[in-house]
XYZ file of C-alpha atoms in Angstrom:
525
model
C 0.000 0.000 0.000
C 1.442 3.454 -0.844
C 2.765 5.391 2.116
C 0.179 8.130 1.628
C -2.861 5.781 1.634
C -3.780 4.474 5.113
C -6.330 1.858 6.074
C -7.685 1.184 9.568
C -10.576 -0.701 11.099
C -12.990 1.161 13.359
C -14.908 -0.198 16.367
C -18.027 -0.562 14.190
C -16.191 -2.854 11.823
C -16.056 -0.319 8.999
C -12.906 0.142 6.943
C -11.723 3.722 6.907
C -9.557 4.681 3.942
C -7.867 8.057 4.095
C -5.561 9.919 1.747
C -2.804 12.246 2.750
C -3.025 14.962 0.134
C -0.015 16.772 1.485
C 2.217 13.779 0.781
C 0.846 12.991 -2.682
C 2.147 14.823 -5.669
C -1.100 15.264 -7.606
C 0.693 16.952 -10.458
C 2.857 13.894 -11.084
C 0.213 11.214 -10.325
C -3.178 12.715 -11.262
C -4.646 9.466 -12.638
C -3.439 7.378 -9.692
C -4.892 9.920 -7.271
C -8.325 9.827 -8.910
C -8.211 6.035 -9.071
C -7.434 5.626 -5.369
C -10.051 8.228 -4.443
C -12.704 6.377 -6.454
C -11.704 3.007 -4.960
C -11.854 4.398 -1.411
C -15.401 5.712 -1.938
C -16.608 2.399 -3.385
C -15.024 0.396 -0.550
C -16.579 2.688 2.060
C -20.099 2.437 0.553
C -20.037 -1.310 -0.081
C -18.561 -2.140 3.316
C -21.097 0.127 5.043
C -23.903 -1.730 3.299
C -22.383 -5.083 4.210
C -21.857 -4.394 7.915
C -25.333 -2.862 8.202
C -26.999 -6.144 7.264
C -26.289 -8.397 10.288
C -28.721 -8.576 13.153
C -26.404 -6.572 15.423
C -27.449 -3.327 13.705
C -31.152 -3.655 14.602
C -31.808 -0.693 16.893
C -35.049 -1.013 18.936
C -34.893 2.694 19.824
C -35.724 3.543 16.194
C -38.974 1.559 16.299
C -42.264 3.157 17.325
C -45.716 1.599 17.543
C -48.347 3.473 15.532
C -51.346 1.236 16.211
C -52.507 -1.446 18.627
C -55.251 -2.807 16.352
C -53.703 -3.854 14.069
C -50.289 -4.269 15.628
C -48.232 -1.874 13.495
C -44.712 -0.447 13.891
C -42.432 1.950 11.989
C -38.636 1.529 11.934
C -36.951 4.823 11.008
C -33.890 4.401 8.791
C -34.248 0.639 8.365
C -32.556 0.701 4.930
C -29.475 2.639 3.858
C -29.551 4.917 0.840
C -27.426 2.428 -1.081
C -29.890 -0.388 -0.346
C -32.839 1.741 -1.489
C -31.101 2.681 -4.739
C -30.047 -0.912 -5.336
C -33.601 -2.280 -5.100
C -34.859 0.423 -7.463
C -32.096 -0.272 -9.996
C -32.896 -4.003 -9.973
C -36.577 -3.328 -10.613
C -36.572 -0.505 -13.168
C -36.099 -2.614 -16.289
C -38.547 -5.375 -15.281
C -41.635 -3.522 -14.032
C -45.044 -4.928 -14.997
C -48.604 -3.916 -14.115
C -49.376 -5.118 -10.581
C -52.089 -7.739 -10.097
C -54.313 -8.801 -7.198
C -55.399 -12.257 -6.018
C -58.951 -13.210 -6.968
C -60.794 -13.941 -3.719
C -62.670 -16.958 -5.096
C -60.176 -18.665 -7.431
C -56.912 -17.428 -5.894
C -55.519 -16.574 -9.346
C -53.813 -13.267 -10.118
C -55.817 -10.708 -12.073
C -55.540 -7.065 -13.083
C -57.827 -4.675 -11.219
C -58.427 -0.950 -10.860
C -58.136 -1.578 -7.121
C -54.356 -1.694 -7.661
C -52.796 0.499 -10.348
C -49.065 0.341 -9.583
C -46.257 -1.432 -11.470
C -43.984 -3.997 -9.840
C -41.686 -7.012 -9.985
C -40.259 -9.646 -7.612
C -36.594 -9.958 -6.598
C -35.358 -13.495 -5.714
C -34.071 -13.846 -2.151
C -30.545 -14.824 -3.207
C -30.225 -12.257 -6.003
C -27.025 -10.708 -4.614
C -25.335 -9.966 -1.254
C -27.235 -6.701 -0.738
C -30.626 -8.397 -1.193
C -29.524 -11.228 1.123
C -28.548 -8.641 3.735
C -31.960 -6.970 3.516
C -33.662 -10.358 3.895
C -31.547 -11.026 6.997
C -32.495 -7.693 8.562
C -36.209 -8.271 7.958
C -36.019 -11.710 9.572
C -34.095 -10.356 12.561
C -36.508 -7.478 13.152
C -39.706 -9.512 12.786
C -38.418 -12.671 14.548
C -39.906 -14.662 11.643
C -37.933 -17.212 9.552
C -36.670 -16.120 6.145
C -38.137 -19.230 4.542
C -41.634 -18.064 5.531
C -41.355 -14.953 3.374
C -42.195 -14.399 -0.263
C -39.688 -12.710 -2.567
C -39.459 -8.950 -2.128
C -41.817 -7.119 -4.488
C -40.660 -3.683 -5.631
C -43.465 -1.294 -6.625
C -43.612 2.043 -8.399
C -46.575 4.403 -8.013
C -46.827 7.341 -10.402
C -49.138 10.348 -9.833
C -52.745 9.183 -9.484
C -51.856 5.530 -8.867
C -53.001 3.862 -5.648
C -54.019 0.623 -3.935
C -57.604 0.562 -2.627
C -58.368 -0.768 0.914
C -57.622 -4.485 1.149
C -56.438 -7.261 3.451
C -53.141 -9.120 3.040
C -54.450 -12.391 4.462
C -56.102 -14.736 1.978
C -59.715 -15.853 1.697
C -59.124 -18.502 -0.992
C -57.841 -22.065 -0.567
C -55.274 -21.979 -3.367
C -52.983 -19.324 -1.878
C -53.316 -20.631 1.685
C -52.009 -24.020 0.512
C -48.499 -22.575 0.197
C -47.264 -21.337 3.538
C -50.703 -20.653 4.999
C -52.014 -17.156 5.723
C -49.844 -14.077 5.471
C -49.208 -13.292 9.118
C -47.174 -10.108 8.653
C -46.217 -7.516 6.051
C -43.114 -5.333 5.898
C -43.310 -2.249 3.651
C -39.979 -0.646 2.758
C -40.125 2.960 1.557
C -37.410 3.526 -1.064
C -38.099 7.196 -1.894
C -39.603 10.293 -0.332
C -42.964 11.395 -1.750
C -43.741 15.107 -1.992
C -47.472 14.641 -1.424
C -49.749 11.621 -1.089
C -48.746 7.963 -1.256
C -49.351 7.290 2.448
C -50.148 3.846 3.800
C -53.398 4.306 5.726
C -55.280 2.006 8.110
C -58.906 3.254 8.054
C -60.103 0.798 10.733
C -57.144 1.075 13.114
C -57.685 1.661 16.825
C -55.306 4.015 18.610
C -55.399 6.471 21.472
C -56.871 9.943 20.886
C -53.479 11.554 21.441
C -51.770 9.424 18.796
C -54.642 9.844 16.314
C -54.458 13.640 16.589
C -50.680 13.712 16.188
C -50.876 11.541 13.066
C -53.418 13.817 11.363
C -51.335 16.801 10.268
C -50.868 19.091 7.316
C -48.226 16.802 5.784
C -50.850 14.153 5.006
C -53.121 14.093 1.986
C -56.903 13.935 2.358
C -56.722 10.147 1.950
C -54.063 9.914 4.668
C -56.276 11.766 7.150
C -58.934 9.043 7.033
C -57.153 6.766 9.475
C -53.776 5.997 10.985
C -51.316 6.871 8.214
C -47.609 6.405 7.529
C -45.987 8.950 5.216
C -43.371 7.447 2.858
C -39.865 8.439 3.923
C -36.804 7.014 2.223
C -35.288 4.176 4.251
C -38.187 3.752 6.714
C -39.988 0.425 7.139
C -43.534 -0.387 8.262
C -44.365 -3.718 9.915
C -47.943 -4.765 10.611
C -49.635 -8.057 11.453
C -52.672 -9.337 9.527
C -53.521 -12.049 12.063
C -54.335 -11.870 15.759
C -52.006 -13.760 18.140
C -54.599 -16.585 18.096
C -54.086 -16.843 14.291
C -57.535 -15.470 13.393
C -57.656 -12.768 10.676
C -57.465 -9.231 12.059
C -60.057 -7.131 10.217
C -58.520 -3.944 11.589
C -55.513 -4.677 9.322
C -57.514 -3.268 6.398
C -55.114 -0.854 4.681
C -54.683 1.153 1.504
C -52.011 2.899 -0.524
C -53.171 6.496 -0.995
C -52.929 8.047 -4.473
C -49.632 9.768 -5.237
C -50.329 13.481 -5.776
C -46.848 14.909 -6.312
C -43.671 13.009 -7.138
C -43.099 9.288 -7.553
C -43.349 6.548 -4.929
C -41.030 3.545 -4.860
C -41.609 0.903 -2.208
C -40.836 -2.752 -1.559
C -43.197 -5.271 0.028
C -42.278 -8.367 2.016
C -45.169 -10.737 2.794
C -44.464 -13.301 5.521
C -46.525 -16.477 6.014
C -47.262 -18.631 9.056
C -45.361 -21.553 7.496
C -42.520 -22.061 5.041
C -43.212 -20.430 1.679
C -40.014 -21.886 0.175
C -40.979 -25.517 0.731
C -41.457 -27.097 -2.699
C -44.221 -29.621 -2.127
C -44.076 -30.896 -5.706
C -40.365 -31.693 -5.649
C -39.450 -35.351 -5.800
C -38.372 -36.831 -2.481
C -40.057 -34.153 -0.364
C -42.621 -36.533 1.097
C -43.595 -34.848 4.367
C -46.438 -34.371 6.833
C -47.682 -30.907 7.746
C -49.628 -31.982 10.841
C -48.538 -34.081 13.811
C -51.854 -35.984 13.679
C -51.328 -37.202 10.097
C -50.212 -40.684 11.130
C -53.292 -41.170 13.313
C -55.614 -39.891 10.589
C -54.017 -42.209 8.053
C -54.626 -45.180 10.363
C -58.305 -44.204 10.503
C -58.587 -44.288 6.721
C -58.477 -40.569 5.975
C -56.071 -41.151 3.070
C -58.976 -42.546 1.060
C -61.952 -40.961 2.809
C -60.513 -37.436 2.798
C -58.125 -37.714 -0.126
C -58.263 -34.023 -1.075
C -56.791 -32.928 2.263
C -54.508 -35.881 2.965
C -53.118 -36.628 -0.508
C -54.114 -33.714 -2.713
C -53.216 -33.531 -6.391
C -50.162 -32.640 -8.503
C -51.362 -29.028 -8.618
C -52.273 -28.799 -4.915
C -50.429 -31.403 -2.784
C -52.038 -32.637 0.424
C -50.866 -32.216 3.997
C -50.191 -35.844 5.006
C -48.284 -37.276 2.045
C -45.726 -39.059 4.207
C -48.285 -40.915 6.332
C -50.182 -41.852 3.165
C -46.792 -42.924 1.746
C -47.076 -40.872 -1.431
C -44.383 -41.037 -4.100
C -44.036 -39.363 -7.469
C -43.270 -41.028 -10.780
C -42.478 -39.405 -14.119
C -43.505 -41.640 -17.032
C -42.353 -41.145 -20.598
C -45.055 -38.523 -21.185
C -43.385 -36.472 -18.395
C -46.698 -36.245 -16.535
C -46.832 -36.512 -12.757
C -48.496 -39.683 -11.545
C -49.445 -39.995 -7.921
C -50.008 -43.400 -6.336
C -50.532 -44.848 -2.889
C -47.753 -47.266 -1.931
C -49.858 -48.771 0.814
C -53.570 -49.476 0.365
C -55.173 -48.107 3.485
C -58.611 -49.067 2.230
C -57.826 -52.803 2.603
C -56.825 -52.259 6.165
C -60.117 -50.456 6.796
C -62.086 -53.380 5.368
C -60.343 -55.781 7.748
C -60.832 -53.509 10.724
C -64.557 -52.815 10.700
C -64.580 -51.690 14.293
C -61.993 -49.036 13.638
C -63.955 -47.953 10.585
C -67.044 -47.499 12.756
C -65.058 -45.290 15.147
C -63.744 -43.320 12.208
C -67.248 -42.679 10.888
C -68.386 -41.511 14.300
C -65.384 -39.224 14.538
C -66.084 -37.794 11.104
C -69.759 -37.275 11.961
C -68.737 -35.340 15.047
C -66.385 -33.206 12.933
C -69.148 -32.378 10.457
C -71.484 -31.511 13.321
C -68.911 -29.153 14.814
C -68.378 -27.495 11.445
C -72.137 -27.031 10.995
C -72.447 -25.468 14.445
C -69.555 -23.165 13.615
C -71.294 -22.172 10.374
C -74.519 -21.491 12.258
C -72.734 -19.358 14.870
C -70.906 -17.405 12.196
C -74.121 -16.847 10.231
C -75.872 -15.654 13.379
C -73.075 -13.137 13.920
C -73.457 -11.814 10.368
C -77.203 -11.404 10.922
C -76.698 -9.598 14.220
C -74.060 -7.264 12.724
C -76.279 -6.361 9.757
C -74.357 -8.099 6.979
C -77.253 -10.495 6.230
C -81.052 -10.496 6.470
C -84.056 -12.397 5.133
C -83.188 -11.579 1.523
C -80.111 -13.781 1.780
C -82.258 -16.648 3.086
C -84.424 -16.386 -0.029
C -81.314 -16.730 -2.182
C -80.358 -19.857 -0.230
C -83.801 -21.350 -0.819
C -83.530 -20.736 -4.584
C -80.368 -22.833 -4.694
C -80.915 -26.537 -5.387
C -79.029 -29.580 -6.700
C -79.477 -28.460 -10.312
C -77.725 -25.175 -9.558
C -75.508 -25.681 -6.477
C -73.438 -22.558 -7.098
C -76.344 -20.140 -7.463
C -75.643 -18.042 -4.345
C -71.913 -17.809 -5.054
C -72.665 -16.664 -8.616
C -75.027 -13.938 -7.393
C -72.538 -12.709 -4.800
C -69.676 -12.777 -7.341
C -71.739 -10.571 -9.646
C -72.350 -8.232 -6.709
C -68.590 -8.014 -6.049
C -67.857 -7.188 -9.700
C -70.646 -4.603 -9.962
C -69.767 -2.979 -6.636
C -66.084 -2.662 -7.515
C -66.995 -1.015 -10.832
C -69.478 1.361 -9.170
C -67.009 2.324 -6.437
C -64.400 3.172 -9.081
C -66.993 5.218 -10.999
C -67.967 7.068 -7.814
C -64.338 7.842 -6.996
C -63.790 9.252 -10.475
C -67.016 11.284 -10.431
C -66.266 12.921 -7.065
C -62.696 13.789 -8.109
C -63.883 15.924 -11.037
C -63.515 19.737 -10.753
C -67.251 20.076 -11.366
C -69.115 17.211 -9.692
C -72.156 15.865 -11.544
C -74.314 15.008 -8.515
C -76.975 13.475 -10.744
C -74.480 10.900 -11.998
C -73.122 10.346 -8.481
C -76.636 9.739 -7.156
C -77.300 7.296 -10.010
C -74.183 5.276 -9.122
C -75.135 5.227 -5.426
C -78.673 4.129 -6.306
C -77.280 1.210 -8.354
C -74.958 0.246 -5.499
C -77.860 0.311 -3.043
C -79.936 -1.896 -5.346
C -77.203 -4.480 -5.872
C -76.454 -4.657 -2.140
C -80.157 -5.234 -1.456
C -80.078 -8.285 -3.723
C -77.580 -10.052 -1.455
C -78.737 -8.427 1.781
C -75.553 -6.504 2.569
C -77.558 -4.318 4.952
C -74.667 -2.172 6.139
C -73.715 -1.170 2.591
C -77.359 -0.387 1.904
C -77.604 1.863 4.986
C -74.406 3.721 4.080
C -75.750 4.226 0.545
C -78.923 5.843 1.907
C -76.864 8.398 3.841
C -74.756 8.987 0.729
C -77.844 9.856 -1.346
C -78.951 12.420 1.233
C -75.633 14.255 0.921
C -75.922 14.092 -2.879
C -79.192 15.997 -2.633
C -77.419 18.625 -0.520
C -74.511 18.643 -3.042
C -72.076 18.379 -0.142
C -68.818 17.201 -1.785
C -66.843 16.760 1.444
C -69.608 14.705 3.072
C -69.923 12.604 -0.099
C -66.201 11.800 0.070
C -66.595 10.681 3.686
C -69.585 8.513 2.772
C -67.665 6.965 -0.119
C -64.843 5.917 2.209
C -67.380 4.456 4.640
C -69.069 2.493 1.846
C -65.684 1.164 0.689
C -64.890 -0.038 4.199
C -68.301 -1.689 4.539
C -67.903 -3.278 1.098
C -64.535 -4.849 1.908
C -65.799 -6.103 5.265
C -68.930 -7.574 3.653
C -66.888 -9.230 0.920
C -64.491 -10.788 3.399
C -67.310 -12.037 5.663
C -69.344 -13.556 2.819
C -66.302 -15.310 1.376
C -65.562 -16.765 4.809
C -69.178 -17.978 4.986
C -68.879 -19.707 1.603
C -65.585 -21.281 2.604
C -67.179 -22.808 5.711
C -70.020 -24.208 3.582
C -67.539 -25.724 1.122
C -65.625 -27.382 3.954
C -68.837 -28.997 5.232
C -69.720 -30.339 1.784
C -66.159 -31.620 1.272
C -66.413 -33.471 4.590
C -69.605 -35.214 3.464
C -72.064 -32.931 5.238
C -75.005 -30.893 3.986
C -75.928 -27.220 4.064
C -79.538 -27.962 5.023
C -78.681 -27.335 8.665
C -77.481 -23.855 7.728
C -80.843 -23.093 6.104
C -82.689 -24.227 9.222
C -80.347 -22.058 11.259
C -81.212 -19.019 9.147
C -84.928 -19.613 9.847
C -84.292 -19.894 13.582
C -82.343 -16.632 13.589
C -85.023 -14.797 11.623
C -87.778 -16.063 13.922
C -85.835 -14.933 16.973
C -85.347 -11.479 15.487
C -89.045 -11.163 14.613
C -90.058 -12.154 18.144
C -87.645 -9.659 19.692
C -89.013 -6.940 17.401
């Protein structure tokens, strides 16, 4: 090393490279001087990024809780400037229109609910990405293997993400890693105005709510607990309660960007390993400690969908059912049972009788759970007698009638909410058109008995008559919240019904339960 270039290691582990300008003849060695200066800067930046990745740099004093319901925290300065720039540079050339998960099929689809552009970065892309993954795991106390790849997003002016939940309501996405238990949002740039992450249903103290509502926030950001994007900051919130039930207060939205450009990165973390490749040969595992007992009771044949699954959606007890994969000449997956559990069941009639009793008890418990959940929806105003009439119109010739009607309601409501948002954002609001949209929304909600949406729509129409723009905006946000809650609750109801049918039960008990609830309500009235 030249005598005028010194290198020393600091207590923090950083390499400090210094140049003695007085000893260097810059007139004789101008190129060497510039070269060493450039190298010293690169070494300093790269080493700073490297030593900032280990868990030792997590500083709890930089974390503040912004909400108790949901549990939400902000870490100030979680990422370095170099890390922010690196994620943006990796994403710029590969951005595509962001999609959302369909709540019934689980498949990705484009939607006006989400208008950003994004891409995913593999966990082992490079040392900087690996370091960021390590920091996220250390801060959240959740395994790296439970997380999806980091998704980098870009929001241009006007782009947003409507209120939504990060936990799933479909079976397809839950099959890999289970529910999303937590989300980490990394803010890669500052945003001049707008772009906040807002929790419209969050519960916080009055003092904290007042301090969060300030002039720096957009109108959208003032409608709940909001986090303003600041370069390097990170937001962590949990979508599930500690008892693993979905937390409906985790409803959140990405406010429209008004000025500037918003770059962020999202890390979704599941309750189980997301990296586990269930379709890989040799990975014959059980996902439940009771799998061996269930297999002995004949569940491998009686409840094949859950225990064994299919090539597209593997089951949870493949090891106990002794599943193996074969690849024939056509290169198609062929799944077989190495041990015939059904023969054992035939020889052990007594055990089969116990199994049937056990299964009957399970179905009964599921039906009681469905009845209790339905009663709750009636009491909270999400359902009424109109929904019962839809149930009665459904028969064996059209078993999916109710789901079809509700799916149409979801599609129509989403379109009407987008139309309402656009109409109210115009410089000159056409209240006649706004009232027409609200009237359609009220009518469609009446067809599926979403009483709370219907009530909010009635209040909305009153403000339309008064031509009160500010009040109409407030009503629109309330309707959106009620819509997302109703959608989530109805999808949960359908999922419970599907589980009963899959277990060999019937929905007739649910219909009788609806009648009982209605009779009780009439008597109390």
